């Protein structure tokens, strides 16, 4: 075996980098979203063994909705990417480019087995730049092809060493081959086909048999003229080992998928559900389509499903000529390679084995798959194609008159392919560019119209998206997903009537229930989301809640394991004030998926509704065990601990709020609640810092501004509170507590009775029945020595609150003071233009104390925000359908926090102190 030189490695690496460096600028698109962004198996919080229990997309293999694509080693590399760079797309693309380089180098070593040095290098160079590979290399999910190809080529190279110099069997390479085949299969299913390639190599290359020789040997044995030659026996032994290994791998694979094939619909692969002979004619025609893509990759498309390739419904269809031509050409090559023993025949037979055998699982000929054509599955078959091209170049270039032109044509081929590959990479930059480029190739695929609309929808371009979704319904009128997309977009445009009509059309297209037949076998499970979306839409109308519940129950009756229906119904039942039934719905969903952190979180919300804080905290903790970075569980569990008033909970509540702000550093509520925790712990400096941070993130943050002002007031920094209160009242001019606190500070610390009076009068303009504001205004009149006006004011206050004893006592004090002043001949009202005495007597000072006491009951900590939000995947929005639809998130119910036990105790202390000061004022004024 010729060794690959460093120069050749550098040449291949440089060429790959030249073609694919721009792929590092691409994001996660198409299937990458499901495999990377939405796949919880990538997260470190998911147990590692889950990778071997779930499919490629993170769905448990035991579930009916599983795609049954079992590729744990590929997912493991995604997880390693996530460990080092989380969701930085560039690192995933970089690793794909590196893996493509490795494949090219291994392929060059394989080529050296059948081709000379020059043509072998040419085959590797053509493979490195072929545009058909952009989906496998630039699309992140194409890593399954790359990894499987590495192990496939390594297994084949290992097997070629299984023949000793004395023609004996060397078992170590065979054992290594079996291990590598298993690894290739765990990366992608087609990896197992390398066993067939090894068998072809053993029979026709290693042993040098031709088909006539095998037939003659078999005839002689059957006639009893001769036994099997020793070489044949050796070959049979090795083949038996390979075949048994293959059967074991197949048995394990069947057990993994629970002996069930995945559920595909006619939209994924129309020919798969077509009658005879349409199905056979179409699938055979698709072979020529794939061959044409290898020879002329000028028009590439990321999605060939639905109506991309019309069905071949008649033997008279002219496209059958392409099918016939393909089989004739393939048959001629096979005949040439199987009949002769020379090196050219061996090269061709190995090239054909690389083309045909790895493609068989994706050919639809033996079992249906979920696509019509997929460019990435041509990654390995293109190796055989490149070998054929290089072999043809070798034969042509040896002819003197064609040598120069053959080199020129090779140069043009490599250059054009490299440029095409480089430009094709830009199509994968975003979903919009990818699907828009696909529409240039094929305008009969409703899924492409849906996906362009989906990309525009993600950019909030709802009106443009609607045009694409409507076009999808025209291209494919029975596409349920397209009508669902139309409905969701109308909803985003606040056109509820049109949205409901679109959902009803989608619902009418659903197959009817047939007794004894599983519903999921006739429809994509995601299409059941039409019931969820329609229910989510109509439940916005409180008069239609029962109708929405009926839709949820209908979805559950069709599919009892439909987890999302239980989740959405649980939220509706909470809205209908049926917490017991909501709890039952969530518990049923948890039976289906106990590893779902969102479900435990929602169950905790139900516990809070049912006044079960300890159960709620327990379920919040369950959610955090499954996902320690679950933002809503972190926030609301910390808030629940804070509400409990238990000092022992404070450290853990503080830790959870800190983790929350790490996860969502732009949410002011996290910093605000850290500030409230610090206030509870009398850590005023920390409280001030957190409040300032919250206000900096959210200008006009009502609760943060008031509580910061209150913190300054309680810390004897009343004058620092005034600018904060001014900002509060600028954003919230109706804030009564802020006006009361500002009036108190102005009167008692700035001696500004006019400013204080303005605050209290402003309260009364908004609410003439506000007892606290009215009483405080009376105190201002008393402070200004306008006793008749103070008397009238207190009489009006007493009429508003006849049971408030302190108002009655204050009125008695004022009347007693007026009587005393009248007896002394002093004026009861201040003389206009005469300034108040600068020397405050004791009575005046005590009156100020009364003014300070007027905040009783109103100086408590303001409500702390927060709201617990139900976090299901579709709390009030629509559920998407694969790539053509999206998930729509809505806001759940919000519940305002009550004051904690400590706050209530603080308020009661202030109330008691205020009453004590009032008693002192009464005693002093009475004695005066």
CSV table of C-alpha atoms in Angstrom, one decimal, residues 583-790:
chain,number,residue,atom,x,y,z
A,583,UNK,CA,-52.7,18.7,38.6
A,584,UNK,CA,-54.1,15.5,37.2
A,585,UNK,CA,-53.3,16.6,33.6
A,586,UNK,CA,-49.7,17.4,34.6
A,587,UNK,CA,-49.3,14.1,36.5
A,588,UNK,CA,-50.5,12.2,33.4
A,589,UNK,CA,-47.9,14.1,31.3
A,590,UNK,CA,-45.2,13.3,33.9
A,591,UNK,CA,-46.1,9.6,33.5
A,592,UNK,CA,-45.1,10.0,29.8
A,593,UNK,CA,-42.0,12.1,30.5
A,594,UNK,CA,-40.6,12.3,34.0
A,595,UNK,CA,-37.4,13.9,32.7
A,596,UNK,CA,-39.2,17.0,31.5
A,597,UNK,CA,-38.2,19.9,33.8
A,598,UNK,CA,-40.9,22.2,32.4
A,599,UNK,CA,-43.6,19.7,33.5
A,600,UNK,CA,-42.3,19.7,37.1
A,601,UNK,CA,-42.2,23.5,37.0
A,602,UNK,CA,-45.8,23.7,35.8
A,603,UNK,CA,-46.9,21.3,38.5
A,604,UNK,CA,-45.2,23.6,41.1
A,605,UNK,CA,-47.3,26.5,39.7
A,606,UNK,CA,-50.5,24.4,40.3
A,607,UNK,CA,-49.3,23.7,43.9
A,608,UNK,CA,-49.0,27.4,44.5
A,609,UNK,CA,-52.5,27.9,43.2
A,610,UNK,CA,-53.7,25.2,45.6
A,611,UNK,CA,-51.8,26.9,48.5
A,612,UNK,CA,-49.3,24.1,48.8
A,613,UNK,CA,-46.0,26.0,49.1
A,614,UNK,CA,-44.0,23.0,50.4
A,615,UNK,CA,-45.1,20.8,47.5
A,616,UNK,CA,-44.5,23.6,45.1
A,617,UNK,CA,-40.9,24.0,46.4
A,618,UNK,CA,-40.4,20.3,46.1
A,619,UNK,CA,-41.5,20.2,42.5
A,620,UNK,CA,-39.4,23.3,41.7
A,621,UNK,CA,-36.4,21.4,43.1
A,622,UNK,CA,-37.3,18.4,40.8
A,623,UNK,CA,-37.2,20.7,37.8
A,624,UNK,CA,-33.8,22.1,38.9
A,625,UNK,CA,-32.4,18.6,39.4
A,626,UNK,CA,-33.2,17.8,35.8
A,627,UNK,CA,-32.1,21.3,34.5
A,628,UNK,CA,-30.0,23.2,37.1
A,629,UNK,CA,-30.2,26.3,34.8
A,630,UNK,CA,-34.0,26.3,34.3
A,631,UNK,CA,-34.6,30.0,34.5
A,632,UNK,CA,-38.2,30.1,35.6
A,633,UNK,CA,-37.7,27.4,38.2
A,634,UNK,CA,-34.7,29.2,39.6
A,635,UNK,CA,-36.6,32.5,39.8
A,636,UNK,CA,-39.9,31.3,41.2
A,637,UNK,CA,-38.4,28.8,43.7
A,638,UNK,CA,-36.2,31.6,45.0
A,639,UNK,CA,-39.2,33.9,45.2
A,640,UNK,CA,-41.1,31.2,47.1
A,641,UNK,CA,-38.3,30.9,49.6
A,642,UNK,CA,-38.2,34.6,50.0
A,643,UNK,CA,-41.9,34.8,50.6
A,644,UNK,CA,-41.8,32.2,53.3
A,645,UNK,CA,-39.9,34.6,55.6
A,646,UNK,CA,-37.7,31.8,56.8
A,647,UNK,CA,-34.1,33.1,57.4
A,648,UNK,CA,-32.7,29.7,56.7
A,649,UNK,CA,-33.9,29.9,53.1
A,650,UNK,CA,-32.2,33.1,52.4
A,651,UNK,CA,-28.7,31.8,51.3
A,652,UNK,CA,-30.3,29.3,48.9
A,653,UNK,CA,-32.7,31.9,47.6
A,654,UNK,CA,-29.8,34.3,47.1
A,655,UNK,CA,-27.8,31.6,45.2
A,656,UNK,CA,-30.7,30.8,42.9
A,657,UNK,CA,-31.3,34.5,42.1
A,658,UNK,CA,-27.6,34.9,41.4
A,659,UNK,CA,-27.8,31.9,39.0
A,660,UNK,CA,-30.8,33.4,37.4
A,661,UNK,CA,-29.1,36.7,36.7
A,662,UNK,CA,-26.2,34.7,35.2
A,663,UNK,CA,-28.7,33.0,32.8
A,664,UNK,CA,-30.6,36.2,32.1
A,665,UNK,CA,-28.4,39.2,32.9
A,666,UNK,CA,-30.8,41.6,31.2
A,667,UNK,CA,-33.8,40.9,33.4
A,668,UNK,CA,-34.1,43.6,36.0
A,669,UNK,CA,-36.4,41.5,38.2
A,670,UNK,CA,-33.6,39.2,39.2
A,671,UNK,CA,-31.5,42.0,40.6
A,672,UNK,CA,-34.6,43.6,42.2
A,673,UNK,CA,-35.3,40.4,44.2
A,674,UNK,CA,-31.6,40.2,45.2
A,675,UNK,CA,-32.0,43.7,46.5
A,676,UNK,CA,-35.1,42.7,48.5
A,677,UNK,CA,-33.3,39.7,50.0
A,678,UNK,CA,-30.5,42.0,51.0
A,679,UNK,CA,-33.1,44.4,52.6
A,680,UNK,CA,-34.6,41.5,54.5
A,681,UNK,CA,-31.1,40.7,55.8
A,682,UNK,CA,-30.4,44.4,56.7
A,683,UNK,CA,-27.5,44.4,54.2
A,684,UNK,CA,-28.3,48.0,53.0
A,685,UNK,CA,-25.2,48.5,50.8
A,686,UNK,CA,-25.8,45.3,48.9
A,687,UNK,CA,-29.5,46.1,48.6
A,688,UNK,CA,-28.7,49.6,47.2
A,689,UNK,CA,-26.3,48.1,44.7
A,690,UNK,CA,-28.8,45.5,43.4
A,691,UNK,CA,-31.7,48.1,43.2
A,692,UNK,CA,-29.5,50.5,41.2
A,693,UNK,CA,-28.6,47.6,38.8
A,694,UNK,CA,-32.3,46.8,38.3
A,695,UNK,CA,-33.1,50.5,37.7
A,696,UNK,CA,-30.2,50.8,35.2
A,697,UNK,CA,-31.6,47.9,33.2
A,698,UNK,CA,-35.3,48.9,33.4
A,699,UNK,CA,-35.8,52.7,33.5
A,700,UNK,CA,-38.9,53.5,35.6
A,701,UNK,CA,-38.9,50.2,37.4
A,702,UNK,CA,-41.7,51.0,39.8
A,703,UNK,CA,-41.0,48.6,42.7
A,704,UNK,CA,-37.2,49.1,42.6
A,705,UNK,CA,-37.5,52.9,42.6
A,706,UNK,CA,-39.9,52.9,45.5
A,707,UNK,CA,-38.0,50.4,47.6
A,708,UNK,CA,-34.7,52.1,47.0
A,709,UNK,CA,-36.3,55.4,48.3
A,710,UNK,CA,-37.7,53.5,51.2
A,711,UNK,CA,-34.2,52.0,51.9
A,712,UNK,CA,-32.8,55.5,52.0
A,713,UNK,CA,-35.6,56.7,54.3
A,714,UNK,CA,-35.1,53.8,56.7
A,715,UNK,CA,-31.3,54.4,56.7
A,716,UNK,CA,-31.7,58.1,57.8
A,717,UNK,CA,-30.8,59.2,54.3
A,718,UNK,CA,-34.1,60.8,53.5
A,719,UNK,CA,-32.8,63.6,51.3
A,720,UNK,CA,-31.1,61.0,49.1
A,721,UNK,CA,-34.5,59.4,48.6
A,722,UNK,CA,-36.0,62.6,47.1
A,723,UNK,CA,-34.3,62.3,43.6
A,724,UNK,CA,-35.3,58.6,43.5
A,725,UNK,CA,-38.9,59.5,44.3
A,726,UNK,CA,-38.9,62.2,41.7
A,727,UNK,CA,-37.9,59.7,39.1
A,728,UNK,CA,-40.5,57.2,40.3
A,729,UNK,CA,-43.2,59.9,40.1
A,730,UNK,CA,-42.0,61.0,36.7
A,731,UNK,CA,-42.6,57.5,35.3
A,732,UNK,CA,-45.6,56.7,37.6
A,733,UNK,CA,-47.3,60.0,38.6
A,734,UNK,CA,-50.2,58.0,40.2
A,735,UNK,CA,-47.9,56.2,42.7
A,736,UNK,CA,-49.7,56.9,46.0
A,737,UNK,CA,-47.1,55.4,48.3
A,738,UNK,CA,-44.4,57.4,46.5
A,739,UNK,CA,-46.4,60.6,47.0
A,740,UNK,CA,-47.0,59.9,50.7
A,741,UNK,CA,-43.3,59.1,51.3
A,742,UNK,CA,-42.2,62.2,49.4
A,743,UNK,CA,-44.7,64.4,51.3
A,744,UNK,CA,-43.5,63.0,54.6
A,745,UNK,CA,-39.8,63.7,53.7
A,746,UNK,CA,-40.6,67.2,52.4
A,747,UNK,CA,-42.5,68.1,55.6
A,748,UNK,CA,-40.3,66.5,58.2
A,749,UNK,CA,-36.8,67.0,56.7
A,750,UNK,CA,-37.0,69.8,54.2
A,751,UNK,CA,-39.6,71.8,56.2
A,752,UNK,CA,-41.4,72.3,52.8
A,753,UNK,CA,-45.1,72.2,53.8
A,754,UNK,CA,-46.1,73.6,50.4
A,755,UNK,CA,-44.4,70.7,48.6
A,756,UNK,CA,-45.9,68.2,51.0
A,757,UNK,CA,-49.3,69.7,50.6
A,758,UNK,CA,-48.9,69.4,46.8
A,759,UNK,CA,-48.2,65.7,47.2
A,760,UNK,CA,-51.2,65.0,49.3
A,761,UNK,CA,-53.5,67.1,47.2
A,762,UNK,CA,-52.4,65.2,44.2
A,763,UNK,CA,-53.4,62.0,45.8
A,764,UNK,CA,-56.8,63.3,46.6
A,765,UNK,CA,-57.3,64.5,43.0
A,766,UNK,CA,-56.7,60.9,41.9
A,767,UNK,CA,-58.8,59.4,44.8
A,768,UNK,CA,-60.8,61.8,47.0
A,769,UNK,CA,-61.6,58.9,49.3
A,770,UNK,CA,-58.0,58.1,50.2
A,771,UNK,CA,-58.0,58.3,54.0
A,772,UNK,CA,-54.2,58.3,54.4
A,773,UNK,CA,-53.7,61.1,51.9
A,774,UNK,CA,-56.6,63.1,53.4
A,775,UNK,CA,-55.3,62.7,56.9
A,776,UNK,CA,-51.7,63.7,56.0
A,777,UNK,CA,-53.1,66.9,54.3
A,778,UNK,CA,-54.9,67.7,57.6
A,779,UNK,CA,-51.5,67.4,59.4
A,780,UNK,CA,-50.0,69.9,56.9
A,781,UNK,CA,-52.8,72.3,57.8
A,782,UNK,CA,-52.1,71.8,61.4
A,783,UNK,CA,-48.3,72.4,60.8
A,784,UNK,CA,-49.2,75.6,59.0
A,785,UNK,CA,-51.3,76.7,62.1
A,786,UNK,CA,-54.5,76.9,60.0
A,787,UNK,CA,-56.5,75.2,62.8
A,788,UNK,CA,-60.0,75.8,61.3
A,789,UNK,CA,-59.0,74.3,58.1
A,790,UNK,CA,-57.3,71.4,59.9
